[in-house]
Short mmCIF file of C-alpha atoms in Angstrom, two decimals:
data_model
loop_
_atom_site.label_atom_id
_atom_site.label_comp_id
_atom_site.label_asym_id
_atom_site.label_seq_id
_atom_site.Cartn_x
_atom_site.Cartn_y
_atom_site.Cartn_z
CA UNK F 1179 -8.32 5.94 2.96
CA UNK F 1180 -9.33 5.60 6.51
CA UNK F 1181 -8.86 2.21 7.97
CA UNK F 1182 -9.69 0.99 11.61
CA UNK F 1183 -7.33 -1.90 12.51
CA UNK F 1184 -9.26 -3.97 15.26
CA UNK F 1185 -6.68 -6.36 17.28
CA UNK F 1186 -8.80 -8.42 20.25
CA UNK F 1187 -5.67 -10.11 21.88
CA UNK F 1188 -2.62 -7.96 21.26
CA UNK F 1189 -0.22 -10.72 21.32
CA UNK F 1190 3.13 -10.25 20.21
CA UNK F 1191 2.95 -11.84 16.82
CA UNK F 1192 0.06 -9.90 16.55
CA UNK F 1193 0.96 -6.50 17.35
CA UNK F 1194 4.32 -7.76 15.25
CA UNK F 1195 1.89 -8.13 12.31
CA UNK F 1196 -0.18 -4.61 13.21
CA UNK F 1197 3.03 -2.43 13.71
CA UNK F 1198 4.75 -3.66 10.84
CA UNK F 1199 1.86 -3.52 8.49
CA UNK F 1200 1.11 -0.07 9.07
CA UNK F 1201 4.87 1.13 8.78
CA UNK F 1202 4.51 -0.30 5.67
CA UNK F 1203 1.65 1.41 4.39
CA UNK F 1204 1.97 4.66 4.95
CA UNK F 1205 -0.46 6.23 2.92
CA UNK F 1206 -3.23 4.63 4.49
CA UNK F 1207 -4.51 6.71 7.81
CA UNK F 1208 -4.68 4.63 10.36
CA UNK F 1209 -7.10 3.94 13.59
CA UNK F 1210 -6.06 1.13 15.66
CA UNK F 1211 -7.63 -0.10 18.55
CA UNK F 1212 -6.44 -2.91 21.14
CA UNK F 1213 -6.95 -5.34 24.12
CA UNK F 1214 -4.01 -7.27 26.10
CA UNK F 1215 -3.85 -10.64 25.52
CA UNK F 1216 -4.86 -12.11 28.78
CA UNK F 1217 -7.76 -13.53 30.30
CA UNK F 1218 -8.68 -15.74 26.88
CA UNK F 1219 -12.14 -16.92 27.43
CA UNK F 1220 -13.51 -13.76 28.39
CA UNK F 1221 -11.33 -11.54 26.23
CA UNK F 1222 -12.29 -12.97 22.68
CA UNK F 1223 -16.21 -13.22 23.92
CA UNK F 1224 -16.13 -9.69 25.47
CA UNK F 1225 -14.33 -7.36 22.85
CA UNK F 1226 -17.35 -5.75 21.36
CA UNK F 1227 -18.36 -4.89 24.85
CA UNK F 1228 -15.23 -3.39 25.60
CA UNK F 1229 -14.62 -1.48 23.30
CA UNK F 1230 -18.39 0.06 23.14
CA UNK F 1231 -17.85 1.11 26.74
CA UNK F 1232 -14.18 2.66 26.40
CA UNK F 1233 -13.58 3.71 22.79
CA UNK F 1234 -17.51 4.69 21.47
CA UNK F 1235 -16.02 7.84 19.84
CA UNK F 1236 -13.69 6.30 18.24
CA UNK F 1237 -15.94 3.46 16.91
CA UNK F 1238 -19.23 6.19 15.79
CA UNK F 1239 -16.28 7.17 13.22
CA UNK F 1240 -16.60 6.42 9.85
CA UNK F 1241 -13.97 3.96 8.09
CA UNK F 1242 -13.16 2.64 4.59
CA UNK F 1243 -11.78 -0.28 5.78
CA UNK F 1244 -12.33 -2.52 9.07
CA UNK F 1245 -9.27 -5.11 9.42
CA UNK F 1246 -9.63 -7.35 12.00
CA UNK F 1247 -7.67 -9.93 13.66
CA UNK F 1248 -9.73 -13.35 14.25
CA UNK F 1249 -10.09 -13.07 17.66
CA UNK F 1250 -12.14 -9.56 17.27
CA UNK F 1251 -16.52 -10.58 17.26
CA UNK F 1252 -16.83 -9.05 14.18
CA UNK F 1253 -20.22 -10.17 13.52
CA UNK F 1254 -21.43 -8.54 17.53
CA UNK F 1255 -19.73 -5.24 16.63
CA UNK F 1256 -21.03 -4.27 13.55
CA UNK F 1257 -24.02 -4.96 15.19
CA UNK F 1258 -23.65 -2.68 18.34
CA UNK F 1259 -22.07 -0.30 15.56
CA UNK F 1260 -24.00 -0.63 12.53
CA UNK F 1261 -22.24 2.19 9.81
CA UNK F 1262 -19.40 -0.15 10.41
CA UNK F 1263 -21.19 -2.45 8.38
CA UNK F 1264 -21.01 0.07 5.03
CA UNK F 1265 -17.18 -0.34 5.56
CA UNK F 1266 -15.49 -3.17 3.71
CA UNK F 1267 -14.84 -5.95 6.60
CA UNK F 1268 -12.08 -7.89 5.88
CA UNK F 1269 -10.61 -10.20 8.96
CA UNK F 1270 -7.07 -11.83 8.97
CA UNK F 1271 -6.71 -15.15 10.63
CA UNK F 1272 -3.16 -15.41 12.49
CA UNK F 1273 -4.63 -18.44 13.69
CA UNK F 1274 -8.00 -20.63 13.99
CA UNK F 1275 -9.38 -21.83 17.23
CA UNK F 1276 -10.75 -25.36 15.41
CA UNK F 1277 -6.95 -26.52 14.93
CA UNK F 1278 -5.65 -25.85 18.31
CA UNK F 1279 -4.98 -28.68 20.11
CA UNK F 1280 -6.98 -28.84 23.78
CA UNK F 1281 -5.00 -30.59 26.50
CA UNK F 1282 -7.09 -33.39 28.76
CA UNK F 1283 -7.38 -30.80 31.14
CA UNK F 1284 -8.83 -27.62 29.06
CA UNK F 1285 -12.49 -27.16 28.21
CA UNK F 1286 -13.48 -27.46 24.75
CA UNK F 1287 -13.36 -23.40 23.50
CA UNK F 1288 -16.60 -23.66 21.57
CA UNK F 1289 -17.38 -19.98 22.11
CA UNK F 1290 -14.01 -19.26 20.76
CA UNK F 1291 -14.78 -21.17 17.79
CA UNK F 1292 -18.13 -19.64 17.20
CA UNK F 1293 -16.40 -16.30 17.30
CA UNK F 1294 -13.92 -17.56 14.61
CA UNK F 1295 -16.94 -18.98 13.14
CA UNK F 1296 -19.31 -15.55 12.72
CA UNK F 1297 -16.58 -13.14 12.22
CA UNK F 1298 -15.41 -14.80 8.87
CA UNK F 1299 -18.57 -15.37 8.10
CA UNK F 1300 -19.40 -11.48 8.52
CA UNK F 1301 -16.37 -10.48 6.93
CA UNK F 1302 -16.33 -9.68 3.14
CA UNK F 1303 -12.80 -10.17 2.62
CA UNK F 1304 -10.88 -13.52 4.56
CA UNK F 1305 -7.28 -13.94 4.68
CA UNK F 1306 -5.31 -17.04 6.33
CA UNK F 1307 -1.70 -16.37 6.58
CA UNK F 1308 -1.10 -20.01 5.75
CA UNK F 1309 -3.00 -22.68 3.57
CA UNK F 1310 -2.85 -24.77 6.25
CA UNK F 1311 -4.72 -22.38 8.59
CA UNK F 1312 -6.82 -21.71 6.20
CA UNK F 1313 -7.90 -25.83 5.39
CA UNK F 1314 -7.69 -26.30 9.08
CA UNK F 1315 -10.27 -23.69 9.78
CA UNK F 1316 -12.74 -24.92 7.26
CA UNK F 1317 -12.08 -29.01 7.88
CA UNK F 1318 -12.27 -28.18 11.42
CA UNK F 1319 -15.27 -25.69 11.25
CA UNK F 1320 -17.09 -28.31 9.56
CA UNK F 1321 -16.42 -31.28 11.64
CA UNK F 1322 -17.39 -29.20 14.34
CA UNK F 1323 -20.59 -28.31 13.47
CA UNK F 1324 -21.34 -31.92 12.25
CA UNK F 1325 -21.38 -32.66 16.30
CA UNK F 1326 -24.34 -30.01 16.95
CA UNK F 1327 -27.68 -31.00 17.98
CA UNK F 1328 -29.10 -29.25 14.61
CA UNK F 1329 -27.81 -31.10 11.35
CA UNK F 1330 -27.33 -27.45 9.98
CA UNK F 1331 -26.26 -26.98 5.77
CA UNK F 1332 -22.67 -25.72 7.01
CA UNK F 1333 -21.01 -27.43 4.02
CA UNK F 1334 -21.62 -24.77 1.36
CA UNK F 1335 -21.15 -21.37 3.25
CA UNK F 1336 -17.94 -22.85 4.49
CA UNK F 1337 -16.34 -24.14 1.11
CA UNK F 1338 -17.78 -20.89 -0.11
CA UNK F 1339 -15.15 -19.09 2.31
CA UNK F 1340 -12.56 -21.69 1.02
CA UNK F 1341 -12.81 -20.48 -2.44
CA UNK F 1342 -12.95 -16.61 -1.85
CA UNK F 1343 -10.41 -16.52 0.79
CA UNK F 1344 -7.05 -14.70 0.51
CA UNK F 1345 -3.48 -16.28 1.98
CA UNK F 1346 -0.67 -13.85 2.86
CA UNK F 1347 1.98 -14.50 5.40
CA UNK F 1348 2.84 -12.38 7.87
CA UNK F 1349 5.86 -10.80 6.50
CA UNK F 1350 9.01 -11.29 8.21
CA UNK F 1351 11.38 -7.60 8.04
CA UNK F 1352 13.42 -7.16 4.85
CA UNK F 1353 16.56 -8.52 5.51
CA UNK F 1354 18.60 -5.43 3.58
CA UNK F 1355 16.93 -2.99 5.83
CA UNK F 1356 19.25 -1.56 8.49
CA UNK F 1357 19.19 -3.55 11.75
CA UNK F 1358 17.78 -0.22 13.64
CA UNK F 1359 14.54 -0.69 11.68
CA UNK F 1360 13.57 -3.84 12.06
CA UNK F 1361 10.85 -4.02 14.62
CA UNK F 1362 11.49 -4.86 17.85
CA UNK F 1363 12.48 -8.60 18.60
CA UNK F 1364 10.19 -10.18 15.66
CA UNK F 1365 10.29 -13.53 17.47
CA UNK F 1366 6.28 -13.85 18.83
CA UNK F 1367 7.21 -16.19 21.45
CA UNK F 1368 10.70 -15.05 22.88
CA UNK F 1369 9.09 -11.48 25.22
CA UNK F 1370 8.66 -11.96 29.03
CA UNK F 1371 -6.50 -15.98 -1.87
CA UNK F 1372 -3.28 -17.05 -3.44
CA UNK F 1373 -4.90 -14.78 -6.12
CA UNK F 1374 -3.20 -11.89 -4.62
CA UNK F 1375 -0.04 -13.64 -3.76
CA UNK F 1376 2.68 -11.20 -5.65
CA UNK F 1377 4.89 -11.55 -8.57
CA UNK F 1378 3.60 -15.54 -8.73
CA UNK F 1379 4.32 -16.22 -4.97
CA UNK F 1380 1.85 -18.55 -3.30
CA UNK F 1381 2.24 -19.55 -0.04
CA UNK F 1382 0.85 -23.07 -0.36
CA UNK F 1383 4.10 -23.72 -2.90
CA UNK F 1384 7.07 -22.16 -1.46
CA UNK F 1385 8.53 -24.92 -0.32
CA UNK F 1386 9.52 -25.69 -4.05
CA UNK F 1387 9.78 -22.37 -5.82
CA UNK F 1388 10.79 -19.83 -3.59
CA UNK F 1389 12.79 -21.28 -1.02
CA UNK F 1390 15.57 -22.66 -2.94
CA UNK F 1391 18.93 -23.17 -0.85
CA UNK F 1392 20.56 -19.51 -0.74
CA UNK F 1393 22.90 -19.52 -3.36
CA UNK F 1394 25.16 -16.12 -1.99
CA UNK F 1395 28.44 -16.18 0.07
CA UNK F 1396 27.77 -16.62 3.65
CA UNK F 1397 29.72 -17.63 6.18
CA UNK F 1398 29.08 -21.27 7.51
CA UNK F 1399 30.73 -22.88 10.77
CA UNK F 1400 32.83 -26.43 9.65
CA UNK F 1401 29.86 -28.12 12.04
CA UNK F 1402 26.83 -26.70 13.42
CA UNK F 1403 26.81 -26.75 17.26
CA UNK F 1404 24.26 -24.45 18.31
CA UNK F 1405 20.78 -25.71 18.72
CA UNK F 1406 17.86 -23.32 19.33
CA UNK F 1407 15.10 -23.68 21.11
CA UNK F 1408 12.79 -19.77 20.58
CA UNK F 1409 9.19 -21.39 21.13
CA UNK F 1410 6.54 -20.96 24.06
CA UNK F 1411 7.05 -22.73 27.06
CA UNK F 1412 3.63 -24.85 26.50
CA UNK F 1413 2.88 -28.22 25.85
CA UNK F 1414 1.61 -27.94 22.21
CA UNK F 1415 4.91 -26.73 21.36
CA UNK F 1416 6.06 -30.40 21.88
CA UNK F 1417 9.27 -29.94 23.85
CA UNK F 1418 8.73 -33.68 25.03
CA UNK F 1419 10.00 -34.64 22.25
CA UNK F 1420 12.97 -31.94 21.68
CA UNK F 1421 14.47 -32.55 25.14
CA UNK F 1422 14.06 -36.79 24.99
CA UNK F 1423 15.56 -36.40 21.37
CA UNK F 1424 18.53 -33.88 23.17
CA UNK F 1425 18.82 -36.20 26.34
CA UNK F 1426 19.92 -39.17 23.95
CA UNK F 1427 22.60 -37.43 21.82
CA UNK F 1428 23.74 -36.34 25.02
CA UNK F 1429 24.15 -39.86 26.32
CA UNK F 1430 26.02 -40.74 22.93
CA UNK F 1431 28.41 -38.45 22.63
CA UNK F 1432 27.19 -35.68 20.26
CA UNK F 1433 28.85 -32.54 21.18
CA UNK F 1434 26.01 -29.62 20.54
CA UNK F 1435 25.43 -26.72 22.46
CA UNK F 1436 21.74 -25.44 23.74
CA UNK F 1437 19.94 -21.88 23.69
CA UNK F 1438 16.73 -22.70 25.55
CA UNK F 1439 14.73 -19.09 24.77
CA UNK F 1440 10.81 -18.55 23.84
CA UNK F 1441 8.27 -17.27 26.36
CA UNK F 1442 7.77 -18.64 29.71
CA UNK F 1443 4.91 -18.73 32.10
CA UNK F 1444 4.12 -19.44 35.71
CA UNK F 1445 3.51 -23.04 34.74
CA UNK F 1446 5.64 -24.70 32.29
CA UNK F 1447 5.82 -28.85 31.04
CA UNK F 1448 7.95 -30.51 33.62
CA UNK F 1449 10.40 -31.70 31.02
CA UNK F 1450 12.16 -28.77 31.06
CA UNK F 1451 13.14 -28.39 34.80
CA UNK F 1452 14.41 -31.94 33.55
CA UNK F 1453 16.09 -30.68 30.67
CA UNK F 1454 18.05 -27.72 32.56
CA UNK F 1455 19.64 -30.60 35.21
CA UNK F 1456 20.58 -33.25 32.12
CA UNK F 1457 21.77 -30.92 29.84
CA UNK F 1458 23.44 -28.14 32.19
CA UNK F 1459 26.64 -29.11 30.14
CA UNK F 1460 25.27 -28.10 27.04
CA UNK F 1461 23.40 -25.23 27.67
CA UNK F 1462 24.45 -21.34 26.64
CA UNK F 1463 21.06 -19.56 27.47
CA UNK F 1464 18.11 -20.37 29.28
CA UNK F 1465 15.01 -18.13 29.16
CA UNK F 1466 13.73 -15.30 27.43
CA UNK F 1467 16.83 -12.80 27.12
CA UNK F 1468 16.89 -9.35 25.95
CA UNK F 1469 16.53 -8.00 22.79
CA UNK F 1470 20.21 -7.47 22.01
CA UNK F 1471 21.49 -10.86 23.49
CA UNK F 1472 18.54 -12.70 21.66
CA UNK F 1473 19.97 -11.27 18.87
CA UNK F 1474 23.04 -12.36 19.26
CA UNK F 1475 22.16 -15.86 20.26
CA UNK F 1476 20.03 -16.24 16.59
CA UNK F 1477 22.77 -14.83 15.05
CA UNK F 1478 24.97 -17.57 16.43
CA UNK F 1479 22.94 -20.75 15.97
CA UNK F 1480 23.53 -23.51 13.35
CA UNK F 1481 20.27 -24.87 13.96
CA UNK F 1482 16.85 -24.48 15.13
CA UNK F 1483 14.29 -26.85 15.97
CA UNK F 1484 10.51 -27.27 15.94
CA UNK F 1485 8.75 -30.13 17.04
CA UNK F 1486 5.42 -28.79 17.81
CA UNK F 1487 1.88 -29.91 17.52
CA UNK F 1488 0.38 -26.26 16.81
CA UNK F 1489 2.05 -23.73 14.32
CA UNK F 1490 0.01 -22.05 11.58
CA UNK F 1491 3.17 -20.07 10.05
CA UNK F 1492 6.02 -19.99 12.55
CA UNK F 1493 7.42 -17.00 12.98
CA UNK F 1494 10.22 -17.77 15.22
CA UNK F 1495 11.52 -20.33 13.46
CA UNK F 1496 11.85 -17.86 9.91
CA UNK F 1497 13.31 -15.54 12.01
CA UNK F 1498 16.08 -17.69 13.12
CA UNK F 1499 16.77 -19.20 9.00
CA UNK F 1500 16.92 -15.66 8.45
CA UNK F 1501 19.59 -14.92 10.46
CA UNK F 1502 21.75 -17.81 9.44
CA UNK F 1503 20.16 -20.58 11.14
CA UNK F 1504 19.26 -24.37 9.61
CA UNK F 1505 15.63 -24.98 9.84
CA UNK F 1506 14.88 -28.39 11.30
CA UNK F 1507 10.89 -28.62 10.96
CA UNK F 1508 8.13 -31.88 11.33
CA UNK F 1509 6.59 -33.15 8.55
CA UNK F 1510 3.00 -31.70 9.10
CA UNK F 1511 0.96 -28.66 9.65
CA UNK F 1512 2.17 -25.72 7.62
CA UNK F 1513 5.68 -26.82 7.54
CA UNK F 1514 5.69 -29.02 3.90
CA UNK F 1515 4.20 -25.87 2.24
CA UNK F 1516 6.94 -23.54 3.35
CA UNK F 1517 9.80 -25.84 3.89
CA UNK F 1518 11.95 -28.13 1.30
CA UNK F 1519 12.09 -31.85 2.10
CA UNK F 1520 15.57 -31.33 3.54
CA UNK F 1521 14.59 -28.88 5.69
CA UNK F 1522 11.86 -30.98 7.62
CA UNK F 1523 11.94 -34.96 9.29
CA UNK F 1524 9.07 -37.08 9.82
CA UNK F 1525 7.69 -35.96 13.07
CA UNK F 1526 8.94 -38.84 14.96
CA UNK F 1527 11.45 -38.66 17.60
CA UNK F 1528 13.38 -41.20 15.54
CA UNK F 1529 13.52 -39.12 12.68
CA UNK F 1530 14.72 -35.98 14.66
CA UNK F 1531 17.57 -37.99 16.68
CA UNK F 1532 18.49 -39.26 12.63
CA UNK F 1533 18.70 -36.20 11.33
CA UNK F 1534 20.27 -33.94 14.38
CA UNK F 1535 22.58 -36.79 14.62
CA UNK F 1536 24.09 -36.42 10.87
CA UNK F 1537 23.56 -32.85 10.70
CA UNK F 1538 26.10 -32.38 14.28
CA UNK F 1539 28.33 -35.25 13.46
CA UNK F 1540 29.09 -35.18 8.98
CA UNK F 1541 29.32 -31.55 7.82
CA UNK F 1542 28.12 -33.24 4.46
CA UNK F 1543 24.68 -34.11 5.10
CA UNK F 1544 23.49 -30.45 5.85
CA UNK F 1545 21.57 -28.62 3.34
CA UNK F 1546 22.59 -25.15 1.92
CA UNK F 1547 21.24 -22.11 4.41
CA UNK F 1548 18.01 -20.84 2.97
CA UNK F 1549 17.29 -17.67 1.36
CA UNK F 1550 14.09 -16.20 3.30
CA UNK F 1551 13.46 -13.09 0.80
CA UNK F 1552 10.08 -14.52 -0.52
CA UNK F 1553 8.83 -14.31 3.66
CA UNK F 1554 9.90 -10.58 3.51
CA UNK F 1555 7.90 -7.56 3.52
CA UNK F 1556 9.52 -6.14 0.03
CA UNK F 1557 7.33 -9.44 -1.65
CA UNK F 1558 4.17 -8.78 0.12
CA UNK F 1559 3.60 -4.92 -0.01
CA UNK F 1560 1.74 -5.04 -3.01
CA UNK F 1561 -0.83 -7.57 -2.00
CA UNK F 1562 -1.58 -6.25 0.93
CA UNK F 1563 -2.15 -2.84 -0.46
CA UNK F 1564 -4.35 -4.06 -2.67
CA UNK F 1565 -6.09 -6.20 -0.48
CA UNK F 1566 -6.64 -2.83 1.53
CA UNK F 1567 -7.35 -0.78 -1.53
CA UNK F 1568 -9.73 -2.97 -3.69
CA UNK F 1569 -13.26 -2.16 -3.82
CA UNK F 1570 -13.72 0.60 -1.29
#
C-alpha cells in the first residue's frame, strides 16, 4: 500500500507524529512530503502551490492513501492534482484553527479556518486526536460561519463530520522500549471515531478507565520539589498565571525548585523576564536545553504544570507523567477527558496556589503517579493501521 503523507507546517509535534507513525508501520511504503513551519499565513494558504512547483513528480504519482495534516489545502490540491482524488483522503487534525485563541493584537485567521474548513470537508476519512478538538472544530466552525454575510445550511454537513469522524491520540513512545529508540526529544514545545479506538480505549473517557493511579513500584521523593515548566514561550500558554501562582509560594515560604524549559522565541510575555529576577533562588534550568539534559531534568521533576488557554492533547505534559512526573492540569479543554479529578484544579489561580501548596508542603495529599500505557504507541497500532488499511 502506497501512502503519501502530506505535512503543511512541519512542526515538531508534527513531524513527532509523522516519524513515529511511519516507524510504526512498516509495511506501508511511504511518500512524505513537507514545508517548515514558518511564515503561518502564507504557509497554510500556499501549500498546494508549493508543492505543484517543487515536488510535481512526486505528486503525478499514484497513491492508495493521502494522509494529511490539517494545515495541508486538501480540497486546492486534489484539485491542481486530480488522480489524487481516486485515493482515499483522510486528514488528521493535530489541531483546529476555530479554537485558537487570537490575542488583541492578531488578525482574525479566517483563511486559516477556511482551509481547516474545506480540507475536512474534502477528506473522506477525519480524525481529531482529541474529543475536544474535535467538538471545538465543529462548535467553532459553526459559530463561525453563523457571522457570514450568507446565512449558509452549515449545520448538517458539519454534525455530519461530527458523527463520522475518528479520534486517536498522538501516541506517546512505549515506555518498555529501550531509551535509544524513542524518537528524538518527544516534547513538541521544548526544540530551539472512538469506533476505532483499540481494545475499548476511547479517548473522550480515559480519564476514568485507563488512567488509573499506577499501581507498580516506583520510586517517589518524601516531597515533590521540582516544578516543570516544558511549554511554548507564548501567551496562550498562560504563564501569567504559573509565575503569579510561583511568585506567591515564594513569598510564603514554600521551598520548590523551578525548570523553566519549552520553546522560546524572539518575543516572549514579559512575565517571564519577571519570573527569572523573583525566582532566581528557585530556579535549576532556564530555556530550552539539550536533548540529554532535558532528559534528565523530566526525569527529575515531581511535578509539572499547565495552565494554558490552548492545548488540544498536550504532549509535553504526558511526556513528563511518563517519566515520573505529577500532572497538575486546568479544569477545561481536553484535560477532564484525559486526566482524573486529582490530577487537574479549577483553572483559577486560587485553585493552583491550593493545590501546589498541599502537594509541596503534606506528602499526603498527592495522588499516586500515573500509569501512561493507554497514551502509548503499543495501544494505538492497530487503529491506526486500520484506519490506513480500510477501504482502499
Amino acid at each position: 500500500m502506497r501512502v503519501l503523507l502530506l505535512s503543511a507546517y512541519e512542526a515538531v509535534s508534527h513531524r513527532y507524529w509523522a516519524q513515529s507513525l511511519m516507524a510504526q508501520l512498516e509495511e506501508v511504503s511511504w511518500t512524505q512530503l513537507s514545508l517548515p513551519p514558518r511564515h503561518f499565513a502564507w504557509r497554510i494558504r500556499g501549500n498546494p502551490l508549493s508543492w505543484m512547483l517543487k515536488e510535481h513528480d512526486t505528486l503525478s504519482q499514484s497513491f492508495d492513501v493521502v494522509l494529511a495534516t490539517s494545515m495541508v489545502d486538501l480540497a486546492t490540491l486534489v484539485g491542481l492534482f486530480p488522480h489524487l482524488g481516486r485515493a482515499k483522503k483522510v486528514v488528521y487534525f493535530h489541531e483546529n484553527q476555530f479554537a485558537y485563541p487570537e490575542s488583541s493584537d492578531q488578525m482574525p485567521q479566517v483563511e486559516a479556518k477556511m482551509v481547516n474548513l474545506y480540507t475536512a470537508l474534502a477528506a473522506d476519512s477525519v480524525v481529531f486526536n482529541s474529543a475536544y478538538n474535535r467538538d471545538s472544530f465543529i462548535d467553532g466552525a459553526r459559530a463561525f460561519l453563523k457571522k457570514m454575510p450568507e446565512n449558509l445550511p452549515a449545520a448538517k454537513p458539519l454534525e455530519a463530520i461530527r458523527e463520522r469522524a475518528m479520534v486517536l491520540p498522538v501516541p506517546i513512545p512505549d515506555s518498555t522500549a529501550p531509551e535509544n529508540l524513542a524518537p528524538e526529544n518527544l516534547a513538541p514545545e521544548n526544540l530551539a471515531p472512538e469506533n476505532l479506538a483499540p481494545e475499548n480505549v476511547e479517548l473522550e473517557n480515559l480519564a476514568s478507565k485507563n488512567l488509573a493511579p499506577c499501581q507498580q513500584t516506583v520510586f517517589q521523593k518524601m516531597v515533590p520539589q521540582r516544578i516543570i515548566w516544558n511549554h511554548r514561550w507564548e501567551y496562550d500558554k498562560n504563564p501569567d498565571d504559573f509565575f503569579t501562582v510561583l511568585f506567591a509560594l515564594s513569598e510564603a515560604g514554600v521551598a520548590f525548585e523551578l525548570a523553566v524549559l519549552g520553546q522560546r522565541f524572539r518575543q516572549v510575555p514579559a512575565i517571564f523576564a519577571e519570573a527569572e529576577q523573583r525566582l532566581a533562588k528557585h530556579i535549576v534550568a532556564w530555556e530550552p536545553q539539550p536533548e540529554e539534559a532535558y532528559r534528565e531534568l523530566l526525569d527529575s521533576a515531581d511535578i509539572v504544570v499547565s495552565t494554558t488557554w490552548h492545548e488540544f492533547q498536550g504532549l509535553a505534559i504526558m511526556e513528563a507523567a511518563q517519566r515520573g512526573a505529577l500532572p497538575l492540569v486546568p479544569d477545561r479543554l481536553c484535560f477532564p477527558a484525559l486526566y482524573p479529578p486529582a490530577y487537574r484544579y479549577d483553572g483559577t489561580r486560587e485553585g493552583l496556589y491550593d493545590r501546589l501548596s498541599a502537594w509541596l508542603n503534606d506528602p499526603a495529599t498527592r495522588p499516586e503517579l500515573l500509569d501512561t500505557t493507554a497514551w502509548e504507541w503499543p495501544a494505538w497500532r492497530e487503529a491506526y493501521r486500520q484506519l490506513l488499511m480500510s477501504s482502499t
